Amino acid sequence: MASNVGKMARSIPEETRTRLFLYLRELRCLQKKGICTIPSQRLAEACHVKSSTVRKDLSYFGEFGVRGVGYEVDGLTNELRSILNLDQIVKVALVGVGNLGKALLGFPGLEDEGFKIVAAFDADERKIGQKIDRVTVEDASRMEERIEAQDIRVAIMAVPASEAPAVAQRLAEANVNAILSFAPCELNIPPDIKISCVDLASEMARLVCCV
Amino acid sequence: MASNVGKMARSIPEETRTRLFLYLRELRCLQKKGICTIPSQRLAEACHVKSSTVRKDLSYFGEFGVRGVGYEVDGLTNELRSILNLDQIVKVALVGVGNLGKALLGFPGLEDEGFKIVAAFDADERKIGQKIDRVTVEDASRMEERIEAQDIRVAIMAVPASEAPAVAQRLAEANVNAILSFAPCELNIPPDIKISCVDLASEMARLVCCV
DNA sequence: ATAGGCTTGTGATTGTGATGTCAAGCACTA
DNA sequence: TAGTGCTTGACATCACAATCACAAGCCTAT
């Protein structure tokens, strides 16, 4: 692995980061099919982008291809995993075990890609102690402590919008550095914590809008 | 209402469309607070964008403000609702009533913003006939027929990735013109149908990635 | 009526990402 | 070893969205 992930740093487009994951997903699919080598052209088609885009995206991080041949699937997979910090399983905490939370616990799309919910919290006494998909729901009042003990750095918030800001605050205190929220509202937390907000209503609005 | 939504049409940036919905949400919030007038400056702060961005976004559709004063909250709300096709409740079909589907049926964030799930379908006989949050689960085999009968144009797919392409195909045949999918996979459907794919693994990857 | 203070709407500018293009370079063949 | 064909990597260009900056225009106070 000639990993030159030391070239990195300055201004990688947000879109590039998103695409890198798509490439990785496609590469894993190719691995399963036993394909060893792929040109940018075909990787691009599979991900619905232009081949020059694939090459440019990769070139931000090094030279992974062989001219006249293409990219070695295993090698590039490892490079991308390394770039995206997906070398090992990512431990995730789930806060809020309502319908949405339960759905996330059973959602195969996350675990397949290397994200594993290893702890779940809820404030509702009736839920505490329940075991859902191998994870036992714990008391939300002990959340910070448990997250730190297990060295979890990523959290998914599936709590009502009204609770979201307070929960985010507590997650920040527990030293997580990334939060995925389903509440369409502002979370006033330190800027060094990354937030991603899945805003379903906003997605729906974009779909309906015909402008 | 001096609605000049006839100026519209050519090349509205995708980001503008997304932001218009944020503006609308904020405006409704202002309405509740009884605020009648707001300058672009403050609307911008609430939505975390620049004031010039707000003004430019709105200017694609007309002149809704008053110089020296700002925008009338009620008036702009109506304009945006009109632009975004959110004048009346949007009827939505849900396909797949697993954990995720149930979560969506009970998710207040959708109904609050004018999207109402009026029909739900599943292939599992044990689920058919169940009533969840005022909606009765119907037999997926009759999906196309029921969607057309109720003139539903938007669907949410909460089905396993393996089923997604086939379901999307059937939705296309039922003449829906927009689909929100949670399956991270390609849906080969006519290009006149809008698709939005909520890819949770991809979101997680972006959060974890520190490049 | 007029001046002063705001805020809008818009043309100009800047910044950034997507795309086109092609020399450089590797594998394979003879 | 030289030649052919293919693909990468990088530079140049293009396209578009964000931002700036300011004239135009409304309101209030005097």
Tab-separated table of C-alpha atoms (C1' of nucleotides) in Angstrom:
chain	number	residue	atom	x	y	z
A	1	MET	CA	0.000	0.000	0.000
A	2	ALA	CA	1.773	3.136	-1.189
A	3	SER	CA	-0.578	5.265	0.872
A	4	ASN	CA	0.366	8.877	0.470
A	5	VAL	CA	-2.444	10.265	2.567
A	6	GLY	CA	-0.069	12.944	3.646
A	7	LYS	CA	-0.626	14.940	0.505
A	8	MET	CA	-4.147	15.675	1.708
A	9	ALA	CA	-5.504	18.529	3.780
A	10	ARG	CA	-6.340	21.565	1.710
A	11	SER	CA	-9.884	22.015	0.539
A	12	ILE	CA	-11.322	18.714	-0.532
A	13	PRO	CA	-14.754	19.467	-2.036
A	14	GLU	CA	-17.623	18.252	0.061
A	15	GLU	CA	-19.017	16.477	-2.993
A	16	THR	CA	-15.780	14.599	-3.431
A	17	ARG	CA	-16.061	13.165	0.072
A	18	THR	CA	-19.577	12.002	-0.632
A	19	ARG	CA	-18.525	10.389	-3.873
A	20	LEU	CA	-15.548	8.617	-2.329
A	21	PHE	CA	-17.987	6.609	-0.264
A	22	LEU	CA	-19.995	5.712	-3.336
A	23	TYR	CA	-16.824	4.512	-5.007
A	24	LEU	CA	-15.998	2.452	-1.949
A	25	ARG	CA	-19.421	0.840	-1.935
A	26	GLU	CA	-19.136	-0.001	-5.613
A	27	LEU	CA	-15.630	-1.392	-5.144
A	28	ARG	CA	-16.824	-3.748	-2.417
A	29	CYS	CA	-19.484	-4.911	-4.788
A	30	LEU	CA	-16.805	-5.578	-7.422
A	31	GLN	CA	-14.721	-7.469	-4.874
A	32	LYS	CA	-17.636	-9.779	-4.230
A	33	LYS	CA	-17.883	-10.404	-7.941
A	34	GLY	CA	-14.199	-11.283	-8.022
A	35	ILE	CA	-13.196	-8.405	-10.278
A	36	CYS	CA	-9.596	-7.351	-9.639
A	37	THR	CA	-9.082	-4.319	-11.820
A	38	ILE	CA	-11.343	-1.518	-12.995
A	39	PRO	CA	-10.820	1.562	-15.165
A	40	SER	CA	-12.171	4.934	-14.037
A	41	GLN	CA	-14.589	4.762	-16.916
A	42	ARG	CA	-16.517	1.809	-15.556
A	43	LEU	CA	-16.359	2.894	-11.924
A	44	ALA	CA	-17.778	6.204	-13.086
A	45	GLU	CA	-20.656	4.588	-14.937
A	46	ALA	CA	-21.578	2.495	-11.925
A	47	CYS	CA	-21.734	5.608	-9.756
A	48	HIS	CA	-23.341	7.812	-12.390
A	49	VAL	CA	-20.544	10.319	-12.633
A	50	LYS	CA	-18.010	11.231	-15.314
A	51	SER	CA	-14.740	9.318	-15.498
A	52	SER	CA	-12.759	12.537	-15.185
A	53	THR	CA	-14.587	13.204	-11.938
A	54	VAL	CA	-13.521	9.859	-10.525
A	55	ARG	CA	-9.910	10.478	-11.458
A	56	LYS	CA	-9.920	14.003	-10.086
A	57	ASP	CA	-11.516	12.891	-6.823
A	58	LEU	CA	-8.879	10.226	-6.336
A	59	SER	CA	-6.040	12.512	-7.379
A	60	TYR	CA	-6.646	14.679	-4.319
A	61	PHE	CA	-5.237	11.865	-2.237
A	62	GLY	CA	-2.566	10.248	-4.359
A	63	GLU	CA	-1.907	8.213	-7.456
A	64	PHE	CA	-3.677	4.932	-7.075
A	65	GLY	CA	-4.066	3.835	-10.668
A	66	VAL	CA	-1.884	2.306	-13.335
A	67	ARG	CA	-1.926	3.942	-16.751
A	68	GLY	CA	-3.233	1.734	-19.445
A	69	VAL	CA	-4.761	-0.591	-16.876
A	70	GLY	CA	-6.938	1.099	-14.302
A	71	TYR	CA	-7.258	0.699	-10.554
A	72	GLU	CA	-6.609	-2.426	-8.559
A	73	VAL	CA	-9.868	-3.100	-6.726
A	74	ASP	CA	-8.432	-4.398	-3.439
A	75	GLY	CA	-5.781	-1.706	-3.293
A	76	LEU	CA	-8.139	1.151	-3.980
A	77	THR	CA	-10.647	-0.247	-1.491
A	78	ASN	CA	-8.021	-0.128	1.222
A	79	GLU	CA	-6.939	3.364	0.257
A	80	LEU	CA	-10.485	4.668	0.368
A	81	ARG	CA	-11.196	2.957	3.653
A	82	SER	CA	-8.143	4.626	5.055
A	83	ILE	CA	-9.032	8.045	3.646
A	84	LEU	CA	-12.581	7.840	4.945
A	85	ASN	CA	-11.574	6.570	8.382
A	86	LEU	CA	-13.448	3.358	7.830
A	87	ASP	CA	-10.530	1.036	8.551
A	88	GLN	CA	-12.325	-0.555	11.435
A	89	ILE	CA	-15.916	-0.867	12.589
A	90	VAL	CA	-17.263	2.512	13.713
A	91	LYS	CA	-19.012	2.332	17.071
A	92	VAL	CA	-22.195	4.358	17.216
A	93	ALA	CA	-24.495	5.402	20.066
A	94	LEU	CA	-28.218	5.707	19.456
A	95	VAL	CA	-30.201	8.178	21.504
A	96	GLY	CA	-33.955	7.749	21.494
A	97	VAL	CA	-35.419	4.294	21.010
A	98	GLY	CA	-38.829	5.222	19.630
A	99	ASN	CA	-40.105	3.885	16.353
A	100	LEU	CA	-37.350	5.559	14.412
A	101	GLY	CA	-34.681	4.395	16.827
A	102	LYS	CA	-35.885	0.810	16.627
A	103	ALA	CA	-35.886	1.028	12.865
A	104	LEU	CA	-32.292	2.193	12.904
A	105	LEU	CA	-31.264	-0.634	15.226
A	106	GLY	CA	-32.586	-3.115	12.715
A	107	PHE	CA	-31.459	-1.274	9.607
A	108	PRO	CA	-29.024	-3.489	7.697
A	109	GLY	CA	-27.714	-0.615	5.577
A	110	LEU	CA	-25.662	0.709	8.463
A	111	GLU	CA	-24.016	-2.440	9.716
A	112	ASP	CA	-23.242	-3.591	6.185
A	113	GLU	CA	-21.145	-0.497	5.684
A	114	GLY	CA	-19.163	-0.770	8.883
A	115	PHE	CA	-21.259	1.234	11.328
A	116	LYS	CA	-22.372	-0.630	14.425
A	117	ILE	CA	-24.792	0.657	17.010
A	118	VAL	CA	-23.203	-0.562	20.229
A	119	ALA	CA	-25.263	1.398	22.731
A	120	ALA	CA	-28.811	2.732	22.863
A	121	PHE	CA	-30.316	5.182	25.338
A	122	ASP	CA	-33.826	6.250	26.229
A	123	ALA	CA	-35.408	8.201	29.054
A	124	ASP	CA	-38.562	6.061	29.129
A	125	GLU	CA	-38.349	3.590	32.022
A	126	ARG	CA	-40.446	1.033	30.217
A	127	LYS	CA	-37.877	0.836	27.461
A	128	ILE	CA	-34.800	0.620	29.653
A	129	GLY	CA	-33.506	-2.924	29.845
A	130	GLN	CA	-35.317	-4.046	26.715
A	131	LYS	CA	-33.099	-5.863	24.276
A	132	ILE	CA	-33.531	-4.887	20.639
A	133	ASP	CA	-31.382	-6.467	17.976
A	134	ARG	CA	-28.609	-7.482	20.380
A	135	VAL	CA	-28.492	-4.024	21.991
A	136	THR	CA	-29.878	-3.399	25.473
A	137	VAL	CA	-31.544	-0.035	26.002
A	138	GLU	CA	-29.835	1.905	28.765
A	139	ASP	CA	-30.958	4.749	30.986
A	140	ALA	CA	-30.440	8.070	29.243
A	141	SER	CA	-29.428	9.679	32.502
A	142	ARG	CA	-26.204	7.699	32.414
A	143	MET	CA	-25.555	8.430	28.747
A	144	GLU	CA	-22.426	10.595	28.994
A	145	GLU	CA	-20.707	8.174	31.326
A	146	ARG	CA	-21.481	5.127	29.197
A	147	ILE	CA	-20.452	6.812	25.950
A	148	GLU	CA	-17.121	7.837	27.367
A	149	ALA	CA	-16.510	4.449	28.934
A	150	GLN	CA	-16.954	2.764	25.586
A	151	ASP	CA	-15.051	5.461	23.738
A	152	ILE	CA	-17.898	6.065	21.310
A	153	ARG	CA	-17.376	9.052	19.050
A	154	VAL	CA	-20.432	9.052	16.833
A	155	ALA	CA	-24.082	9.367	17.828
A	156	ILE	CA	-27.406	9.178	16.086
A	157	MET	CA	-30.197	11.252	17.600
A	158	ALA	CA	-33.694	9.910	17.040
A	159	VAL	CA	-35.431	12.105	19.578
A	160	PRO	CA	-38.300	14.602	19.228
A	161	ALA	CA	-37.302	18.021	17.946
A	162	SER	CA	-38.134	19.504	21.330
A	163	GLU	CA	-35.500	17.346	23.021
A	164	ALA	CA	-32.863	17.611	20.332
A	165	PRO	CA	-30.924	20.676	21.469
A	166	ALA	CA	-30.557	19.429	25.046
A	167	VAL	CA	-29.510	15.952	23.929
A	168	ALA	CA	-26.980	17.409	21.503
A	169	GLN	CA	-25.563	19.480	24.324
A	170	ARG	CA	-25.095	16.381	26.455
A	171	LEU	CA	-23.523	14.467	23.584
A	172	ALA	CA	-21.054	17.307	23.148
A	173	GLU	CA	-20.153	16.995	26.816
A	174	ALA	CA	-19.632	13.275	26.325
A	175	ASN	CA	-16.980	14.121	23.735
A	176	VAL	CA	-18.615	12.630	20.683
A	177	ASN	CA	-17.326	14.375	17.602
A	178	ALA	CA	-20.087	13.672	15.135
A	179	ILE	CA	-23.868	13.638	15.385
A	180	LEU	CA	-26.514	12.528	12.920
A	181	SER	CA	-29.841	14.124	13.771
A	182	PHE	CA	-33.338	13.626	12.438
A	183	ALA	CA	-34.706	16.743	14.082
A	184	PRO	CA	-35.063	19.659	11.668
A	185	CYS	CA	-33.787	22.227	14.105
A	186	GLU	CA	-30.737	24.090	15.215
A	187	LEU	CA	-28.394	22.434	17.659
A	188	ASN	CA	-26.144	24.971	19.290
A	189	ILE	CA	-23.026	23.001	19.896
A	190	PRO	CA	-19.297	23.657	19.481
A	191	PRO	CA	-18.243	24.008	15.849
A	192	ASP	CA	-15.640	21.273	16.160
A	193	ILE	CA	-18.428	18.709	16.360
A	194	LYS	CA	-19.713	17.653	12.980
A	195	ILE	CA	-23.434	17.591	12.506
A	196	SER	CA	-25.504	16.121	9.773
A	197	CYS	CA	-29.203	16.681	9.763
A	198	VAL	CA	-31.496	14.353	7.868
A	199	ASP	CA	-34.415	16.644	7.175
A	200	LEU	CA	-37.193	14.525	5.733
A	201	ALA	CA	-39.675	17.342	5.293
A	202	SER	CA	-37.102	19.317	3.375
A	203	GLU	CA	-36.404	16.333	1.121
A	204	MET	CA	-40.107	15.953	0.481
A	205	ALA	CA	-40.413	19.634	-0.329
A	206	ARG	CA	-37.672	19.364	-2.926
A	207	LEU	CA	-39.459	16.452	-4.516
A	208	VAL	CA	-42.831	18.135	-4.675
A	209	CYS	CA	-41.530	21.450	-5.865
A	210	CYS	CA	-41.610	21.614	-9.634
A	211	VAL	CA	-39.668	24.825	-10.160
B	1	MET	CA	-50.667	39.033	-3.363
B	2	ALA	CA	-48.744	40.460	-6.316
B	3	SER	CA	-47.641	36.983	-7.282
B	4	ASN	CA	-45.457	37.218	-10.321
B	5	VAL	CA	-44.576	33.549	-10.376
B	6	GLY	CA	-44.589	33.835	-14.123
B	7	LYS	CA	-41.108	35.251	-14.212
B	8	MET	CA	-39.818	31.878	-13.083
B	9	ALA	CA	-38.657	28.841	-15.018
B	10	ARG	CA	-35.071	29.012	-16.207
B	11	SER	CA	-32.330	27.532	-14.103
B	12	ILE	CA	-33.153	27.918	-10.453
B	13	PRO	CA	-30.181	26.557	-8.498
B	14	GLU	CA	-30.923	23.363	-6.648
B	15	GLU	CA	-29.606	24.942	-3.464
B	16	THR	CA	-32.042	27.793	-3.824
B	17	ARG	CA	-34.956	25.378	-3.834
B	18	THR	CA	-33.690	23.748	-0.673
B	19	ARG	CA	-33.286	27.082	1.024
B	20	LEU	CA	-36.729	28.315	0.044
B	21	PHE	CA	-38.164	25.584	2.207
B	22	LEU	CA	-35.977	26.621	5.129
B	23	TYR	CA	-37.217	30.174	4.715
B	24	LEU	CA	-40.789	28.936	4.690
B	25	ARG	CA	-40.283	26.950	7.873
B	26	GLU	CA	-38.741	29.933	9.596
B	27	LEU	CA	-41.527	32.216	8.397
B	28	ARG	CA	-44.163	29.928	9.867
B	29	CYS	CA	-42.276	30.069	13.103
B	30	LEU	CA	-42.341	33.876	12.943
B	31	GLN	CA	-46.051	33.818	12.223
B	32	LYS	CA	-46.643	31.871	15.403
B	33	LYS	CA	-44.680	34.488	17.304
B	34	GLY	CA	-46.894	37.173	15.813
B	35	ILE	CA	-44.096	38.900	13.899
B	36	CYS	CA	-45.445	40.642	10.797
B	37	THR	CA	-42.376	41.947	9.049
B	38	ILE	CA	-38.809	40.758	8.713
B	39	PRO	CA	-35.720	42.063	6.896
B	40	SER	CA	-33.595	39.675	4.840
B	41	GLN	CA	-30.869	40.162	7.380
B	42	ARG	CA	-32.731	38.479	10.194
B	43	LEU	CA	-34.310	35.769	8.059
B	44	ALA	CA	-30.797	35.006	6.873
B	45	GLU	CA	-29.423	34.714	10.387
B	46	ALA	CA	-32.187	32.327	11.398
B	47	CYS	CA	-31.393	30.086	8.452
B	48	HIS	CA	-27.615	30.481	8.706
B	49	VAL	CA	-27.122	32.026	5.312
B	50	LYS	CA	-26.073	35.473	4.084
B	51	SER	CA	-28.702	38.157	3.638
B	52	SER	CA	-27.707	38.611	0.007
B	53	THR	CA	-28.387	34.943	-0.540
B	54	VAL	CA	-31.907	35.308	0.794
B	55	ARG	CA	-32.589	38.269	-1.440
B	56	LYS	CA	-31.132	36.625	-4.514
B	57	ASP	CA	-33.061	33.405	-3.896
B	58	LEU	CA	-36.312	35.330	-3.639
B	59	SER	CA	-35.484	37.534	-6.605
B	60	TYR	CA	-35.634	34.517	-8.919
B	61	PHE	CA	-39.386	34.524	-8.387
B	62	GLY	CA	-40.356	38.133	-8.026
B	63	GLU	CA	-40.105	41.195	-5.825
B	64	PHE	CA	-41.686	40.380	-2.541
B	65	GLY	CA	-40.064	42.911	-0.254
B	66	VAL	CA	-40.415	46.595	0.488
B	67	ARG	CA	-37.227	48.659	0.461
B	68	GLY	CA	-36.375	50.170	3.786
B	69	VAL	CA	-38.784	47.774	5.499
B	70	GLY	CA	-38.302	44.114	4.672
B	71	TYR	CA	-40.701	41.308	3.859
B	72	GLU	CA	-44.253	40.906	5.078
B	73	VAL	CA	-44.313	37.548	6.830
B	74	ASP	CA	-47.790	36.409	5.796
B	75	GLY	CA	-47.338	37.543	2.233
B	76	LEU	CA	-43.980	35.892	1.754
B	77	THR	CA	-45.253	32.709	3.377
B	78	ASN	CA	-48.013	32.498	0.815
B	79	GLU	CA	-45.649	33.224	-2.054
B	80	LEU	CA	-43.245	30.509	-0.960
B	81	ARG	CA	-46.024	28.014	-0.433
B	82	SER	CA	-47.163	28.727	-3.947
B	83	ILE	CA	-43.683	28.484	-5.432
B	84	LEU	CA	-42.969	25.213	-3.659
B	85	ASN	CA	-46.317	23.660	-4.525
B	86	LEU	CA	-47.233	23.438	-0.883
B	87	ASP	CA	-50.526	25.310	-1.157
B	88	GLN	CA	-52.477	22.323	0.033
B	89	ILE	CA	-51.742	19.154	1.970
B	90	VAL	CA	-49.580	16.797	-0.104
B	91	LYS	CA	-50.927	13.252	-0.121
B	92	VAL	CA	-48.222	10.619	0.256
B	93	ALA	CA	-48.201	6.838	-0.128
B	94	LEU	CA	-45.960	4.726	2.064
B	95	VAL	CA	-44.641	1.449	0.736
B	96	GLY	CA	-43.224	-0.939	3.313
B	97	VAL	CA	-44.546	-0.893	6.842
B	98	GLY	CA	-41.582	-2.348	8.676
B	99	ASN	CA	-39.916	-0.564	11.546
B	100	LEU	CA	-38.894	2.333	9.375
B	101	GLY	CA	-42.320	2.591	7.785
B	102	LYS	CA	-44.021	2.648	11.163
B	103	ALA	CA	-41.625	5.303	12.343
B	104	LEU	CA	-42.498	7.440	9.332
B	105	LEU	CA	-46.225	7.001	9.961
B	106	GLY	CA	-45.776	8.444	13.407
B	107	PHE	CA	-43.199	11.057	12.502
B	108	PRO	CA	-44.622	14.500	13.310
B	109	GLY	CA	-42.029	16.319	11.208
B	110	LEU	CA	-43.823	15.344	8.019
B	111	GLU	CA	-47.398	16.160	8.882
B	112	ASP	CA	-46.391	19.448	10.512
B	113	GLU	CA	-44.998	20.603	7.200
B	114	GLY	CA	-47.981	19.650	5.093
B	115	PHE	CA	-47.176	16.099	4.023
B	116	LYS	CA	-49.766	13.505	4.934
B	117	ILE	CA	-49.363	9.771	4.542
B	118	VAL	CA	-52.822	8.749	3.371
B	119	ALA	CA	-52.089	5.178	2.288
B	120	ALA	CA	-49.686	2.461	3.386
B	121	PHE	CA	-48.859	-0.798	1.636
B	122	ASP	CA	-47.100	-3.978	2.627
B	123	ALA	CA	-46.771	-7.450	1.186
B	124	ASP	CA	-46.824	-9.178	4.571
B	125	GLU	CA	-50.287	-10.639	5.208
B	126	ARG	CA	-49.932	-10.242	8.950
B	127	LYS	CA	-49.590	-6.502	8.545
B	128	ILE	CA	-52.431	-5.993	6.090
B	129	GLY	CA	-55.479	-4.581	7.820
B	130	GLN	CA	-53.512	-3.284	10.797
B	131	LYS	CA	-54.266	0.306	11.655
B	132	ILE	CA	-51.241	2.439	12.481
B	133	ASP	CA	-51.677	6.090	13.283
B	134	ARG	CA	-55.039	6.400	11.522
B	135	VAL	CA	-53.768	4.639	8.397
B	136	THR	CA	-54.822	1.082	7.539
B	137	VAL	CA	-52.153	-1.058	5.914
B	138	GLU	CA	-53.295	-2.283	2.516
B	139	ASP	CA	-52.238	-5.201	0.352
B	140	ALA	CA	-49.234	-4.248	-1.743
B	141	SER	CA	-50.581	-6.239	-4.653
B	142	ARG	CA	-53.285	-3.637	-5.096
B	143	MET	CA	-50.925	-0.728	-4.733
B	144	GLU	CA	-51.038	0.751	-8.236
B	145	GLU	CA	-54.821	0.675	-8.328
B	146	ARG	CA	-55.208	2.312	-4.915
B	147	ILE	CA	-52.613	5.001	-5.607
B	148	GLU	CA	-54.297	5.993	-8.838
B	149	ALA	CA	-57.772	5.934	-7.274
B	150	GLN	CA	-56.671	8.401	-4.619
B	151	ASP	CA	-54.635	10.460	-7.066
B	152	ILE	CA	-51.498	10.191	-4.966
B	153	ARG	CA	-48.411	11.589	-6.656
B	154	VAL	CA	-45.690	11.133	-4.061
B	155	ALA	CA	-44.431	7.939	-2.462
B	156	ILE	CA	-42.011	7.010	0.266
B	157	MET	CA	-40.282	3.656	-0.110
B	158	ALA	CA	-39.246	1.999	3.141
B	159	VAL	CA	-38.537	-1.413	1.702
B	160	PRO	CA	-35.367	-3.546	1.715
B	161	ALA	CA	-32.783	-2.627	-0.895
B	162	SER	CA	-33.455	-5.922	-2.663
B	163	GLU	CA	-37.084	-4.972	-3.263
B	164	ALA	CA	-36.505	-1.333	-4.079
B	165	PRO	CA	-36.025	-1.451	-7.853
B	166	ALA	CA	-39.170	-3.541	-8.422
B	167	VAL	CA	-41.263	-1.358	-6.134
B	168	ALA	CA	-39.997	1.772	-7.844
B	169	GLN	CA	-40.960	0.283	-11.178
B	170	ARG	CA	-44.484	-0.330	-9.964
B	171	LEU	CA	-44.750	3.158	-8.512
B	172	ALA	CA	-43.737	4.558	-11.859
B	173	GLU	CA	-46.529	2.583	-13.470
B	174	ALA	CA	-48.935	4.008	-10.914
B	175	ASN	CA	-48.030	7.478	-12.184
B	176	VAL	CA	-46.454	8.871	-9.077
B	177	ASN	CA	-44.050	11.601	-10.030
B	178	ALA	CA	-41.771	11.681	-7.010
B	179	ILE	CA	-40.235	8.996	-4.829
B	180	LEU	CA	-38.299	9.225	-1.586
B	181	SER	CA	-36.258	6.089	-1.059
B	182	PHE	CA	-34.203	4.831	1.845
B	183	ALA	CA	-32.504	2.112	-0.172
B	184	PRO	CA	-28.968	3.013	-1.205
B	185	CYS	CA	-29.295	1.625	-4.675
B	186	GLU	CA	-30.107	2.503	-8.225
B	187	LEU	CA	-33.740	2.632	-9.274
B	188	ASN	CA	-34.052	2.420	-13.019
B	189	ILE	CA	-37.124	4.472	-13.662
B	190	PRO	CA	-38.129	7.092	-16.222
B	191	PRO	CA	-36.197	10.340	-15.841
B	192	ASP	CA	-39.372	12.387	-15.523
B	193	ILE	CA	-39.924	10.908	-12.076
B	194	LYS	CA	-38.019	12.708	-9.361
B	195	ILE	CA	-36.085	10.585	-6.940
B	196	SER	CA	-34.499	11.463	-3.676
B	197	CYS	CA	-32.456	8.885	-1.889
B	198	VAL	CA	-31.817	9.191	1.844
B	199	ASP	CA	-28.573	7.270	2.179
B	200	LEU	CA	-27.875	6.905	5.883
B	201	ALA	CA	-24.603	5.020	5.500
B	202	SER	CA	-23.337	7.721	3.197
B	203	GLU	CA	-24.293	10.401	5.704
B	204	MET	CA	-22.484	8.511	8.435
B	205	ALA	CA	-19.416	8.172	6.256
B	206	ARG	CA	-19.305	11.913	5.693
B	207	LEU	CA	-19.473	12.475	9.427
B	208	VAL	CA	-16.739	10.036	10.289
B	209	CYS	CA	-14.416	11.127	7.522
B	210	CYS	CA	-12.070	13.781	8.782
B	211	VAL	CA	-10.521	14.861	5.492
C	1	DA	C1'	-41.716	69.107	1.531
C	2	DT	C1'	-37.368	67.466	2.384
C	3	DA	C1'	-33.659	65.045	4.529
C	4	DG	C1'	-31.865	60.967	6.648
C	5	DG	C1'	-31.732	56.262	7.504
C	6	DC	C1'	-32.872	51.598	6.218
C	7	DT	C1'	-33.456	47.746	3.229
C	8	DT	C1'	-34.342	45.821	-1.155
C	9	DG	C1'	-33.083	44.172	-5.852
C	10	DT	C1'	-29.524	43.482	-9.114
C	11	DG	C1'	-25.363	43.777	-11.995
C	12	DA	C1'	-20.485	42.732	-11.264
C	13	DT	C1'	-17.116	39.908	-9.186
C	14	DT	C1'	-15.191	36.182	-7.033
C	15	DG	C1'	-14.724	31.476	-5.888
C	16	DT	C1'	-15.280	26.711	-6.648
C	17	DG	C1'	-16.420	22.469	-8.686
C	18	DA	C1'	-17.279	19.908	-13.102
C	19	DT	C1'	-15.629	18.785	-17.492
C	20	DG	C1'	-12.540	18.492	-21.621
C	21	DT	C1'	-8.163	17.419	-23.348
C	22	DC	C1'	-3.828	15.371	-23.939
C	23	DA	C1'	1.007	14.120	-22.805
C	24	DA	C1'	2.980	10.499	-20.011
C	25	DG	C1'	3.365	5.857	-19.082
C	26	DC	C1'	2.303	0.845	-18.628
C	27	DA	C1'	1.226	-3.824	-20.701
C	28	DC	C1'	1.247	-6.695	-24.367
C	29	DT	C1'	2.839	-8.388	-28.891
C	30	DA	C1'	5.937	-9.550	-32.296
D	1	DT	C1'	13.466	-3.921	-28.540
D	2	DA	C1'	10.158	-1.220	-30.851
D	3	DG	C1'	5.404	-0.508	-31.694
D	4	DT	C1'	0.436	-0.333	-30.535
D	5	DG	C1'	-3.409	0.489	-27.693
D	6	DC	C1'	-5.307	1.827	-23.672
D	7	DT	C1'	-5.814	4.555	-19.321
D	8	DT	C1'	-4.176	7.623	-15.952
D	9	DG	C1'	-3.013	12.195	-13.950
D	10	DA	C1'	-2.838	16.976	-14.471
D	11	DC	C1'	-3.586	21.203	-16.528
D	12	DA	C1'	-6.816	24.332	-18.814
D	13	DT	C1'	-11.340	25.595	-19.481
D	14	DC	C1'	-16.038	26.095	-18.623
D	15	DA	C1'	-20.220	26.673	-15.856
D	16	DC	C1'	-22.492	28.077	-12.117
D	17	DA	C1'	-23.444	29.527	-7.497
D	18	DA	C1'	-22.086	32.605	-3.625
D	19	DT	C1'	-20.967	37.063	-2.371
D	20	DC	C1'	-20.170	41.957	-2.828
D	21	DA	C1'	-21.468	46.537	-3.457
D	22	DC	C1'	-24.416	50.096	-4.629
D	23	DA	C1'	-28.263	52.592	-6.852
D	24	DA	C1'	-33.212	52.671	-6.228
D	25	DG	C1'	-36.887	53.293	-3.308
D	26	DC	C1'	-39.779	53.380	0.996
D	27	DC	C1'	-40.715	55.247	5.644
D	28	DT	C1'	-40.388	58.532	9.399
D	29	DA	C1'	-39.388	62.798	11.481
D	30	DT	C1'	-39.045	67.508	11.230
